[in-house]
Backbone as CSV, one residue per row, in Angstrom:
resi,resn,N_x,N_y,N_z,CA_x,CA_y,CA_z,C_x,C_y,C_z
1,UNK,-16.631,9.969,-4.384,-15.357,9.676,-3.733,-14.299,10.721,-4.081
2,UNK,-14.596,11.609,-5.024,-13.576,12.508,-5.556,-12.871,13.319,-4.482
3,UNK,-13.630,13.898,-3.539,-13.018,14.738,-2.512,-12.016,13.986,-1.671
4,UNK,-12.387,12.784,-1.227,-11.487,11.986,-0.396,-10.260,11.546,-1.184
5,UNK,-10.472,11.123,-2.433,-9.346,10.692,-3.267,-8.394,11.851,-3.516
6,UNK,-8.948,13.029,-3.773,-8.106,14.196,-4.030,-7.246,14.535,-2.820
7,UNK,-7.835,14.493,-1.643,-7.061,14.795,-0.433,-5.914,13.813,-0.254
8,UNK,-6.198,12.541,-0.429,-5.148,11.525,-0.263,-4.064,11.675,-1.329
9,UNK,-4.503,11.932,-2.570,-3.523,12.038,-3.646,-2.652,13.271,-3.486
10,UNK,-3.236,14.356,-3.026,-2.440,15.562,-2.796,-1.375,15.323,-1.737
11,UNK,-1.729,14.578,-0.705,-0.746,14.260,0.329,0.418,13.478,-0.270
12,UNK,0.096,12.486,-1.109,1.149,11.691,-1.744,2.002,12.556,-2.668
13,UNK,1.350,13.388,-3.458,2.094,14.224,-4.404,2.977,15.245,-3.700
14,UNK,2.468,15.831,-2.627,3.277,16.793,-1.878,4.507,16.117,-1.277
15,UNK,4.331,14.858,-0.867,5.440,14.135,-0.262,6.537,13.772,-1.239
16,UNK,6.193,13.662,-2.527,7.192,13.247,-3.518,7.582,14.359,-4.485
17,UNK,7.013,15.543,-4.329,7.256,16.629,-5.291,8.731,16.988,-5.411
18,UNK,9.469,16.927,-4.319,10.872,17.325,-4.347,11.849,16.192,-4.563
19,UNK,11.368,15.047,-5.032,12.224,13.867,-5.148,12.634,13.573,-6.587
20,UNK,12.793,14.601,-7.387,13.153,14.424,-8.799,14.389,13.550,-8.960
21,UNK,15.432,13.808,-8.216,16.673,13.042,-8.356,16.470,11.574,-7.999
22,UNK,15.646,11.308,-6.998,15.406,9.936,-6.588,14.643,9.120,-7.615
23,UNK,13.998,9.796,-8.545,13.233,9.106,-9.588,14.065,8.840,-10.838
24,UNK,15.338,9.226,-10.852,16.118,9.253,-12.094,16.089,7.934,-12.865
25,UNK,16.449,6.833,-12.226,16.493,5.554,-12.930,15.094,5.090,-13.299
26,UNK,14.155,5.260,-12.385,12.764,4.903,-12.662,12.242,5.728,-13.836
27,UNK,12.550,7.008,-13.852,12.109,7.901,-14.938,12.699,7.452,-16.277
28,UNK,13.965,7.078,-16.255,14.605,6.610,-17.488,13.911,5.365,-18.014
29,UNK,13.576,4.465,-17.119,12.912,3.223,-17.517,11.525,3.488,-18.088
30,UNK,10.737,4.288,-17.369,9.362,4.551,-17.803,9.358,5.279,-19.142
31,UNK,10.186,6.306,-19.265,10.230,7.065,-20.514,10.693,6.190,-21.670
32,UNK,11.701,5.377,-21.437,12.180,4.480,-22.478,11.128,3.480,-22.910
33,UNK,10.356,2.988,-21.952,9.295,2.031,-22.259,8.225,2.686,-23.130
34,UNK,7.856,3.906,-22.783,6.857,4.621,-23.582,7.365,4.831,-25.005
35,UNK,8.592,5.287,-25.136,9.148,5.557,-26.462,9.247,4.291,-27.303
36,UNK,9.470,3.168,-26.654,9.587,1.904,-27.383,8.272,1.483,-28.014
37,UNK,7.165,2.033,-27.534,5.851,1.621,-28.041,5.169,2.692,-28.885
38,UNK,5.866,3.750,-29.248,5.241,4.748,-30.113,4.992,4.129,-31.490
39,UNK,3.943,4.569,-32.140,3.523,3.946,-33.400,4.228,4.518,-34.612
40,UNK,4.726,5.725,-34.522,5.355,6.355,-35.674,4.383,7.144,-36.530
41,UNK,3.091,7.136,-36.179,2.128,7.958,-36.921,2.489,9.433,-36.761
42,UNK,2.383,10.233,-37.821,2.727,11.660,-37.709,1.914,12.389,-36.640
43,UNK,0.660,11.976,-36.454,-0.207,12.651,-35.477,-0.363,11.827,-34.205
44,UNK,0.644,11.060,-33.860,0.527,10.154,-32.717,0.317,10.913,-31.410
45,UNK,-0.477,10.305,-30.528,-0.824,10.964,-29.267,-0.591,10.013,-28.106
46,UNK,-0.061,10.574,-27.022,0.219,9.832,-25.792,-0.671,10.355,-24.678
47,UNK,-1.278,9.442,-23.930,-2.044,9.790,-22.734,-1.381,9.111,-21.541
48,UNK,-1.087,9.884,-20.504,-0.479,9.348,-19.286,-1.477,9.495,-18.146
49,UNK,-1.893,8.379,-17.589,-2.833,8.365,-16.471,-2.061,8.355,-15.157
50,UNK,-2.430,9.248,-14.249,-1.729,9.329,-12.971,-0.386,10.011,-13.104
51,UNK,-0.313,11.047,-13.942,0.970,11.714,-14.200,1.508,12.435,-12.974
52,UNK,0.638,12.951,-12.121,1.057,13.566,-10.864,2.136,14.617,-11.020
53,UNK,3.218,14.456,-10.266,4.331,15.407,-10.298,5.201,15.287,-11.543
54,UNK,4.955,14.263,-12.345,5.752,14.077,-13.548,7.175,13.645,-13.295
55,UNK,7.467,13.186,-12.095,8.841,12.792,-11.773,9.306,11.556,-12.529
56,UNK,8.361,10.788,-13.064,8.743,9.584,-13.799,8.638,9.779,-15.313
57,UNK,8.576,11.040,-15.768,8.425,11.321,-17.193,9.445,12.359,-17.656
58,UNK,10.155,12.055,-18.736,11.012,13.043,-19.390,10.168,13.703,-20.476
59,UNK,9.487,14.772,-20.106,8.497,15.369,-20.994,9.111,15.882,-22.292
60,UNK,10.306,16.409,-22.244,10.949,16.897,-23.458,11.116,15.798,-24.494
61,UNK,11.588,14.640,-24.065,11.763,13.511,-24.987,10.424,13.020,-25.513
62,UNK,9.417,12.999,-24.661,8.100,12.521,-25.084,7.475,13.470,-26.104
63,UNK,7.656,14.765,-25.907,7.101,15.731,-26.852,7.837,15.699,-28.189
64,UNK,9.075,15.248,-28.179,9.806,15.075,-29.431,9.269,13.885,-30.216
65,UNK,8.808,12.861,-29.502,8.376,11.619,-30.137,6.898,11.605,-30.500
66,UNK,6.075,12.365,-29.775,4.631,12.353,-30.007,4.155,13.732,-30.448
67,UNK,3.141,13.740,-31.302,2.574,15.011,-31.755,1.827,15.715,-30.637
68,UNK,1.261,14.934,-29.718,0.520,15.511,-28.591,0.655,14.599,-27.388
69,UNK,0.727,15.209,-26.212,0.829,14.479,-24.951,-0.238,15.018,-24.009
70,UNK,-1.050,14.111,-23.458,-2.085,14.473,-22.493,-1.716,13.891,-21.135
71,UNK,-1.576,14.749,-20.129,-1.263,14.313,-18.774,-2.529,14.382,-17.934
72,UNK,-2.843,13.286,-17.251,-4.101,13.175,-16.510,-3.816,12.889,-15.047
73,UNK,-4.475,13.627,-14.168,-4.346,13.361,-12.738,-5.490,14.059,-12.011
74,UNK,-5.868,13.538,-10.878,-6.892,14.202,-10.081,-6.370,15.498,-9.473
75,UNK,-5.055,15.594,-9.303,-4.421,16.736,-8.646,-3.908,17.730,-9.694
76,UNK,-4.701,18.759,-9.973,-4.321,19.747,-10.983,-3.065,20.512,-10.584
77,UNK,-2.896,20.777,-9.294,-1.708,21.503,-8.835,-0.434,20.709,-9.110
78,UNK,-0.504,19.395,-8.925,0.667,18.555,-9.187,1.050,18.606,-10.662
79,UNK,0.058,18.567,-11.550,0.352,18.639,-12.981,0.998,19.970,-13.346
80,UNK,0.467,21.054,-12.783,1.048,22.371,-13.058,2.492,22.435,-12.581
81,UNK,2.756,21.866,-11.417,4.118,21.831,-10.906,5.024,20.963,-11.750
82,UNK,4.467,19.888,-12.312,5.264,18.967,-13.130,5.825,19.662,-14.358
83,UNK,4.986,20.394,-15.073,5.466,21.037,-16.295,6.361,22.234,-15.969
84,UNK,6.061,22.932,-14.875,6.914,24.058,-14.480,8.303,23.570,-14.101
85,UNK,8.375,22.432,-13.414,9.658,21.883,-12.977,10.530,21.518,-14.172
86,UNK,9.896,21.059,-15.245,10.654,20.688,-16.441,10.713,21.824,-17.469
87,UNK,10.274,22.999,-17.046,10.352,24.217,-17.869,9.675,24.038,-19.226
88,UNK,8.470,23.482,-19.182,7.678,23.277,-20.391,6.334,23.970,-20.194
89,UNK,5.877,24.641,-21.227,4.612,25.369,-21.150,3.500,24.554,-21.792
90,UNK,2.402,24.326,-21.084,1.276,23.610,-21.688,0.745,24.373,-22.900
91,UNK,0.210,23.637,-23.845,-0.337,24.256,-25.048,-1.041,23.213,-25.880
92,UNK,-1.083,23.427,-27.176,-1.799,22.514,-28.059,-1.183,21.121,-28.067
93,UNK,0.140,21.034,-27.854,0.798,19.730,-27.901,0.959,19.094,-26.529
94,UNK,0.815,19.867,-25.475,0.908,19.334,-24.115,-0.305,19.820,-23.335
95,UNK,-1.235,18.910,-23.108,-2.495,19.270,-22.467,-2.565,18.654,-21.072
96,UNK,-2.982,19.461,-20.120,-3.120,19.008,-18.740,-4.590,18.784,-18.426
97,UNK,-4.893,17.623,-17.867,-6.266,17.278,-17.493,-6.295,17.058,-15.985
98,UNK,-6.355,18.141,-15.237,-6.421,18.040,-13.784,-7.850,17.853,-13.317
99,UNK,-7.996,17.349,-12.098,-9.322,17.153,-11.535,-10.062,15.949,-12.068
100,UNK,-9.359,15.034,-12.735,-10.002,13.836,-13.282,-9.822,12.687,-12.299
101,UNK,-10.914,12.295,-11.655,-10.901,11.158,-10.737,-11.127,9.900,-11.558
102,UNK,-10.092,9.124,-11.775,-10.196,7.957,-12.643,-11.027,6.839,-12.038
103,UNK,-11.425,6.978,-10.774,-12.344,5.999,-10.186,-13.780,6.281,-10.594
104,UNK,-14.055,7.487,-11.067,-15.411,7.833,-11.496,-15.368,8.937,-12.558
105,UNK,-14.523,8.749,-13.556,-14.404,9.736,-14.631,-15.705,9.827,-15.412
106,UNK,-16.050,11.030,-15.848,-17.282,11.242,-16.594,-17.089,10.820,-18.051
107,UNK,-18.191,10.492,-18.752,-18.070,10.160,-20.177,-17.398,11.267,-20.978
108,UNK,-17.683,12.533,-20.656,-17.071,13.638,-21.388,-15.563,13.677,-21.163
109,UNK,-15.122,13.433,-19.930,-13.687,13.392,-19.660,-13.022,12.273,-20.449
110,UNK,-13.678,11.127,-20.524,-13.107,9.997,-21.247,-13.065,10.258,-22.746
111,UNK,-14.083,10.922,-23.272,-14.084,11.225,-24.709,-12.891,12.096,-25.090
112,UNK,-12.545,13.032,-24.226,-11.428,13.927,-24.536,-10.095,13.176,-24.568
113,UNK,-10.051,12.032,-23.910,-8.797,11.286,-23.815,-8.732,10.102,-24.766
114,UNK,-9.845,9.728,-25.372,-9.912,8.479,-26.120,-9.166,8.552,-27.446
115,UNK,-8.965,7.366,-28.021,-8.330,7.201,-29.327,-6.872,7.663,-29.346
116,UNK,-6.150,7.352,-28.295,-4.721,7.662,-28.236,-3.913,6.501,-28.802
117,UNK,-2.746,6.819,-29.346,-1.861,5.772,-29.863,-1.249,4.956,-28.727
118,UNK,-0.878,5.640,-27.650,-0.299,4.981,-26.481,-0.961,5.553,-25.235
119,UNK,-1.419,4.669,-24.363,-1.986,5.067,-23.068,-1.180,4.364,-21.987
120,UNK,-0.653,5.140,-21.056,0.218,4.600,-20.017,-0.354,4.926,-18.646
121,UNK,-0.391,3.933,-17.786,-0.739,4.119,-16.374,0.547,3.964,-15.580
122,UNK,0.964,5.041,-14.910,2.265,5.048,-14.245,2.118,4.917,-12.729
123,UNK,2.398,3.731,-12.225,2.332,3.392,-10.793,1.081,3.966,-10.139
124,UNK,-0.019,3.885,-10.861,-1.307,4.381,-10.376,-2.164,3.269,-9.798
125,UNK,-2.025,2.063,-10.331,-2.914,0.969,-9.953,-2.934,0.725,-8.454
126,UNK,-1.771,0.629,-7.828,-1.750,0.328,-6.391,-2.354,1.463,-5.577
127,UNK,-2.253,2.694,-6.068,-2.889,3.809,-5.364,-4.406,3.690,-5.433
128,UNK,-4.931,3.358,-6.615,-6.374,3.192,-6.754,-6.884,2.085,-5.840
129,UNK,-6.126,0.999,-5.765,-6.526,-0.116,-4.908,-6.435,0.278,-3.445
130,UNK,-5.396,1.022,-3.073,-5.270,1.490,-1.688,-6.429,2.405,-1.309
131,UNK,-6.825,3.289,-2.223,-7.949,4.184,-1.946,-9.227,3.377,-1.714
132,UNK,-9.439,2.355,-2.550,-10.629,1.517,-2.397,-10.589,0.753,-1.081
133,UNK,-9.415,0.248,-0.710,-9.280,-0.476,0.558,-9.552,0.444,1.735
134,UNK,-9.106,1.690,1.643,-9.343,2.652,2.719,-10.826,2.944,2.889
135,UNK,-11.581,2.756,1.808,-13.026,2.963,1.871,-13.783,1.686,2.207
136,UNK,-13.053,0.624,2.555,-13.691,-0.591,3.035,-13.766,-1.733,2.053
137,UNK,-13.272,-1.557,0.830,-13.310,-2.644,-0.143,-12.331,-3.744,0.259
138,UNK,-12.678,-4.977,-0.044,-11.825,-6.125,0.283,-11.848,-7.133,-0.862
139,UNK,-10.880,-8.049,-0.838,-10.865,-9.210,-1.722,-11.255,-8.952,-3.162
140,UNK,-12.334,-9.618,-3.621,-12.758,-9.484,-5.018,-13.055,-8.048,-5.430
141,UNK,-13.502,-7.227,-4.492,-13.781,-5.820,-4.819,-12.505,-5.094,-5.227
142,UNK,-11.401,-5.427,-4.587,-10.130,-4.789,-4.929,-9.625,-5.268,-6.289
143,UNK,-9.825,-6.546,-6.581,-9.437,-7.051,-7.900,-10.319,-6.446,-8.985
144,UNK,-11.563,-6.125,-8.628,-12.452,-5.464,-9.588,-11.936,-4.071,-9.930
145,UNK,-11.327,-3.396,-8.952,-10.700,-2.094,-9.225,-9.599,-2.267,-10.272
146,UNK,-8.789,-3.290,-10.089,-7.730,-3.585,-11.063,-8.311,-3.827,-12.453
147,UNK,-9.339,-4.666,-12.523,-9.903,-5.025,-13.823,-10.536,-3.819,-14.512
148,UNK,-11.189,-2.960,-13.740,-11.772,-1.752,-14.339,-10.681,-0.838,-14.886
149,UNK,-9.557,-0.791,-14.183,-8.464,0.069,-14.647,-7.866,-0.476,-15.942
150,UNK,-7.717,-1.779,-16.044,-7.218,-2.371,-17.281,-8.155,-2.061,-18.442
151,UNK,-9.456,-2.151,-18.194,-10.421,-1.858,-19.256,-10.401,-0.381,-19.626
152,UNK,-10.193,0.478,-18.636,-10.104,1.907,-18.929,-8.936,2.189,-19.867
153,UNK,-7.783,1.618,-19.558,-6.620,1.809,-20.430,-6.959,1.360,-21.847
154,UNK,-7.552,0.179,-21.963,-7.888,-0.361,-23.275,-8.925,0.497,-23.990
155,UNK,-9.916,0.990,-23.256,-10.953,1.825,-23.868,-10.376,3.090,-24.495
156,UNK,-9.321,3.622,-23.898,-8.755,4.885,-24.375,-7.790,4.706,-25.542
157,UNK,-7.371,3.461,-25.788,-6.407,3.190,-26.855,-7.135,3.031,-28.188
158,UNK,-6.583,3.593,-29.234,-7.151,3.418,-30.566,-6.789,2.033,-31.105
159,UNK,-7.525,1.506,-32.099,-7.155,0.229,-32.708,-5.707,0.246,-33.182
160,UNK,-5.012,-0.819,-32.882,-3.588,-0.993,-33.163,-2.710,-0.106,-32.283
161,UNK,-3.316,0.565,-31.325,-2.545,1.318,-30.350,-2.120,0.419,-29.203
162,UNK,-1.344,0.983,-28.285,-0.760,0.192,-27.202,-1.116,0.767,-25.845
163,UNK,-1.500,-0.109,-24.944,-1.685,0.251,-23.545,-0.513,-0.266,-22.732
164,UNK,-0.071,0.518,-21.769,1.062,0.125,-20.922,0.678,0.334,-19.465
165,UNK,0.838,-0.699,-18.674,0.610,-0.616,-17.232,1.948,-0.746,-16.524
166,UNK,2.343,0.299,-15.817,3.550,0.268,-14.986,3.084,0.243,-13.540
167,UNK,3.503,-0.767,-12.787,3.035,-0.865,-11.405,4.132,-1.336,-10.463
168,UNK,4.129,-0.771,-9.273,4.984,-1.303,-8.216,4.342,-2.588,-7.721
169,UNK,5.162,-3.587,-7.442,4.656,-4.914,-7.080,4.872,-5.215,-5.603
170,UNK,6.038,-4.880,-5.098,6.378,-5.160,-3.703,7.460,-4.163,-3.290
171,UNK,7.576,-3.907,-2.015,8.619,-2.991,-1.539,9.596,-3.725,-0.633
172,UNK,10.686,-3.055,-0.339,11.700,-3.632,0.547,11.203,-3.747,1.983
173,UNK,10.062,-3.152,2.291,9.490,-3.312,3.631,9.209,-4.776,3.924
174,UNK,8.674,-5.489,2.932,8.361,-6.910,3.119,9.313,-7.814,2.348
175,UNK,10.179,-7.212,1.536,11.181,-7.982,0.785,12.545,-7.313,0.950
176,UNK,13.162,-7.427,2.127,14.448,-6.762,2.385,15.546,-7.079,1.372
177,UNK,15.616,-8.318,0.811,16.687,-8.597,-0.157,16.632,-7.722,-1.405
178,UNK,15.494,-7.096,-1.656,15.358,-6.262,-2.846,16.412,-5.164,-2.890
179,UNK,16.749,-4.616,-1.732,17.695,-3.493,-1.683,19.052,-3.848,-2.289
180,UNK,19.474,-5.086,-2.134,20.802,-5.468,-2.599,20.807,-6.364,-3.815
181,UNK,19.669,-6.546,-4.454,19.592,-7.440,-5.606,19.946,-6.704,-6.890
182,UNK,20.875,-7.275,-7.662,21.258,-6.680,-8.937,20.207,-6.915,-9.996
183,UNK,20.389,-6.278,-11.142,19.371,-6.323,-12.178,19.088,-7.742,-12.659
184,UNK,20.124,-8.583,-12.733,19.921,-9.947,-13.220,19.129,-10.803,-12.243
185,UNK,19.086,-10.391,-10.989,18.366,-11.179,-10.000,16.944,-10.725,-9.757
186,UNK,16.522,-9.652,-10.425,15.196,-9.106,-10.138,14.071,-9.980,-10.680
187,UNK,14.292,-10.600,-11.844,13.274,-11.500,-12.384,13.010,-12.675,-11.461
188,UNK,14.060,-13.400,-11.053,13.849,-14.492,-10.100,13.256,-14.018,-8.777
189,UNK,13.659,-12.832,-8.315,13.109,-12.318,-7.061,11.624,-12.014,-7.212
190,UNK,11.230,-11.481,-8.356,9.813,-11.225,-8.600,9.019,-12.521,-8.533
191,UNK,9.511,-13.557,-9.198,8.817,-14.848,-9.168,8.750,-15.401,-7.752
192,UNK,9.828,-15.244,-7.007,9.863,-15.724,-5.625,8.825,-15.000,-4.770
193,UNK,8.745,-13.690,-4.923,7.772,-12.915,-4.140,6.345,-13.322,-4.488
194,UNK,6.074,-13.464,-5.773,4.722,-13.837,-6.194,4.363,-15.217,-5.669
195,UNK,5.280,-16.162,-5.775,5.010,-17.519,-5.286,4.756,-17.546,-3.787
196,UNK,5.371,-16.598,-3.068,5.188,-16.526,-1.617,3.993,-15.659,-1.221
197,UNK,3.304,-15.093,-2.207,2.182,-14.209,-1.905,2.613,-12.864,-1.360
198,UNK,3.856,-12.497,-1.610,4.410,-11.249,-1.090,4.363,-10.178,-2.182
199,UNK,3.209,-9.562,-2.351,3.047,-8.496,-3.344,1.839,-7.656,-2.961
200,UNK,1.803,-6.435,-3.478,0.677,-5.553,-3.207,-0.589,-6.137,-3.837
201,UNK,-1.689,-6.019,-3.130,-2.956,-6.556,-3.620,-3.249,-6.047,-5.029
202,UNK,-3.536,-6.976,-5.931,-3.893,-6.624,-7.299,-2.727,-6.345,-8.215
203,UNK,-1.489,-6.415,-7.695,-0.322,-6.016,-8.489,0.523,-7.191,-8.968
204,UNK,0.051,-8.411,-8.807,0.772,-9.574,-9.311,0.801,-9.501,-10.838
205,UNK,1.956,-9.243,-11.449,1.975,-9.036,-12.904,1.609,-10.280,-13.696
206,UNK,1.881,-11.456,-13.143,1.524,-12.686,-13.848,0.007,-12.873,-13.856
207,UNK,-0.644,-12.523,-12.758,-2.106,-12.579,-12.710,-2.713,-11.523,-13.628
208,UNK,-2.085,-10.359,-13.691,-2.573,-9.310,-14.591,-2.462,-9.770,-16.041
209,UNK,-1.344,-10.400,-16.376,-1.185,-10.902,-17.744,-2.253,-11.940,-18.067
210,UNK,-2.527,-12.834,-17.121,-3.581,-13.835,-17.348,-4.928,-13.157,-17.545
211,UNK,-5.188,-12.122,-16.760,-6.462,-11.418,-16.880,-6.581,-10.731,-18.238
212,UNK,-5.505,-10.125,-18.699,-5.524,-9.481,-20.011,-5.829,-10.482,-21.116
213,UNK,-5.325,-11.692,-20.967,-5.554,-12.713,-21.987,-6.949,-13.315,-21.901
214,UNK,-7.536,-13.329,-20.698,-8.801,-14.035,-20.498,-10.035,-13.151,-20.572
215,UNK,-9.894,-11.862,-20.332,-11.054,-10.975,-20.259,-11.675,-10.811,-21.646
216,UNK,-12.933,-11.244,-21.837,-13.565,-11.132,-23.158,-13.807,-9.691,-23.588
217,UNK,-13.768,-8.756,-22.642,-13.943,-7.342,-22.973,-12.649,-6.708,-23.480
218,UNK,-11.579,-7.494,-23.509,-10.277,-6.963,-23.916,-9.695,-7.793,-25.061
219,UNK,-10.210,-7.659,-26.283,-9.636,-8.391,-27.421,-8.286,-7.790,-27.812
220,UNK,-7.235,-8.406,-27.364,-5.885,-7.907,-27.596,-5.107,-8.925,-28.411
221,UNK,-4.184,-8.443,-29.241,-3.438,-9.413,-30.038,-1.965,-9.505,-29.673
222,UNK,-1.492,-8.641,-28.794,-0.114,-8.753,-28.324,-0.067,-8.342,-26.862
223,UNK,0.486,-9.200,-26.043,0.636,-8.900,-24.620,2.051,-9.297,-24.226
224,UNK,2.756,-8.404,-23.585,4.123,-8.708,-23.178,4.474,-8.067,-21.852
225,UNK,5.443,-8.649,-21.173,5.896,-8.136,-19.886,7.369,-7.744,-19.995
226,UNK,7.678,-6.534,-19.583,9.065,-6.062,-19.606,9.831,-6.645,-18.422
227,UNK,11.145,-6.744,-18.516,11.927,-7.172,-17.349,11.697,-6.200,-16.191
228,UNK,11.574,-6.704,-14.979,11.332,-5.814,-13.837,12.560,-4.965,-13.528
229,UNK,12.325,-3.880,-12.823,13.436,-3.047,-12.366,13.210,-2.607,-10.927
230,UNK,14.290,-2.159,-10.312,14.213,-1.691,-8.925,14.178,-0.169,-8.922
231,UNK,13.264,0.337,-8.139,13.112,1.785,-7.989,13.492,2.138,-6.559
232,UNK,14.652,2.747,-6.398,15.140,3.137,-5.073,14.658,4.548,-4.761
233,UNK,13.938,4.679,-3.675,13.389,5.974,-3.290,13.637,6.168,-1.803
234,UNK,14.715,6.881,-1.499,15.078,7.070,-0.101,15.483,5.753,0.528
235,UNK,14.930,5.466,1.685,15.272,4.239,2.400,14.424,3.053,1.967
236,UNK,13.572,3.245,1.003,12.695,2.166,0.546,12.933,1.911,-0.938
237,UNK,12.864,0.650,-1.324,12.966,0.267,-2.729,11.677,-0.422,-3.151
238,UNK,11.357,-0.293,-4.421,10.180,-0.954,-4.985,10.609,-1.815,-6.162
239,UNK,9.973,-2.963,-6.290,10.161,-3.800,-7.464,9.031,-3.455,-8.431
240,UNK,9.399,-3.010,-9.621,8.428,-2.478,-10.577,8.326,-3.404,-11.784
241,UNK,7.099,-3.610,-12.232,6.847,-4.424,-13.411,6.033,-3.607,-14.407
242,UNK,6.166,-3.927,-15.676,5.399,-3.236,-16.712,4.888,-4.244,-17.727
243,UNK,3.628,-4.083,-18.096,3.018,-4.919,-19.123,2.509,-4.020,-20.234
244,UNK,2.675,-4.472,-21.468,2.178,-3.731,-22.623,1.260,-4.638,-23.430
245,UNK,0.215,-4.052,-23.993,-0.707,-4.839,-24.808,-1.211,-3.992,-25.971
246,UNK,-1.419,-4.639,-27.108,-1.897,-3.931,-28.294,-3.347,-4.286,-28.560
247,UNK,-4.136,-3.265,-28.863,-5.549,-3.492,-29.184,-5.669,-4.014,-30.613
248,UNK,-6.568,-4.960,-30.807,-6.766,-5.526,-32.131,-7.261,-4.467,-33.111
249,UNK,-6.883,-4.627,-34.369,-7.276,-3.658,-35.393,-8.783,-3.616,-35.581
250,UNK,-9.448,-4.764,-35.396,-10.891,-4.822,-35.622,-11.682,-4.545,-34.355
251,UNK,-11.029,-3.922,-33.363,-11.692,-3.617,-32.083,-12.991,-2.854,-32.307
252,UNK,-14.065,-3.330,-31.696,-15.344,-2.622,-31.704,-15.431,-1.805,-30.441
253,UNK,-15.406,-0.484,-30.594,-15.316,0.388,-29.425,-16.555,0.291,-28.558
254,UNK,-16.340,0.183,-27.244,-17.435,0.182,-26.283,-17.935,1.606,-26.110
255,UNK,-19.234,1.782,-26.006,-19.810,3.109,-25.790,-19.545,3.524,-24.360
256,UNK,-18.578,4.430,-24.154,-18.195,4.807,-22.801,-19.261,5.652,-22.136
257,UNK,-20.240,6.124,-22.911,-21.332,6.887,-22.303,-22.350,5.960,-21.664
258,UNK,-22.327,4.697,-22.061,-23.317,3.759,-21.540,-22.815,2.978,-20.387
């Protein structure tokens, strides 16, 4: 599927490459969330899945907080543009992993990314589900994409490390009141949308939280949901949710080669 996914992702990245200013509040939220979960280890490492154009990451602040940052995306050109736009040169502390199709990543690719203190998926989940739907997947198959992505995040996190899932849940296309809702009203609006079934397939954060708690392959000891925020991008707004979970200290690592 790599070729088809790459073509679709490049189209998305090209469409948003010049929207740095439009990502400002979203970028502040995502970066702040990541920084809030750093472990404080001197050699701490951050892995960002679906980094793309980097419009939702303040790389300078992240490099100050982490000893190493790994940016992962299927689109290598987007990653190169991301660091150039922020005037940062890749090196030992900032590593770019382009050409990684997270729908079928190789064991070797996963080994290079594993054992990170913090692993973040940034608005990637709905794209993965959309790609699967475009290839004919439906219903339970799409939820399986979600569950595999949650396990991938967990697999890459070291014991006592933290996984963070940031996902868009619904847009103003189907929830027009979102455009004018203040920050205090976003939580109730999120609950209202979920209760009405108005959310992107697989992106119901309450269902994701239940799955994190119930999946026997994910022994986690802390799971939390951040307050939602609105991401205004041109004429469309998105309601964004983020969940964080900590891997248990006694985690028995799954053999990703098997």
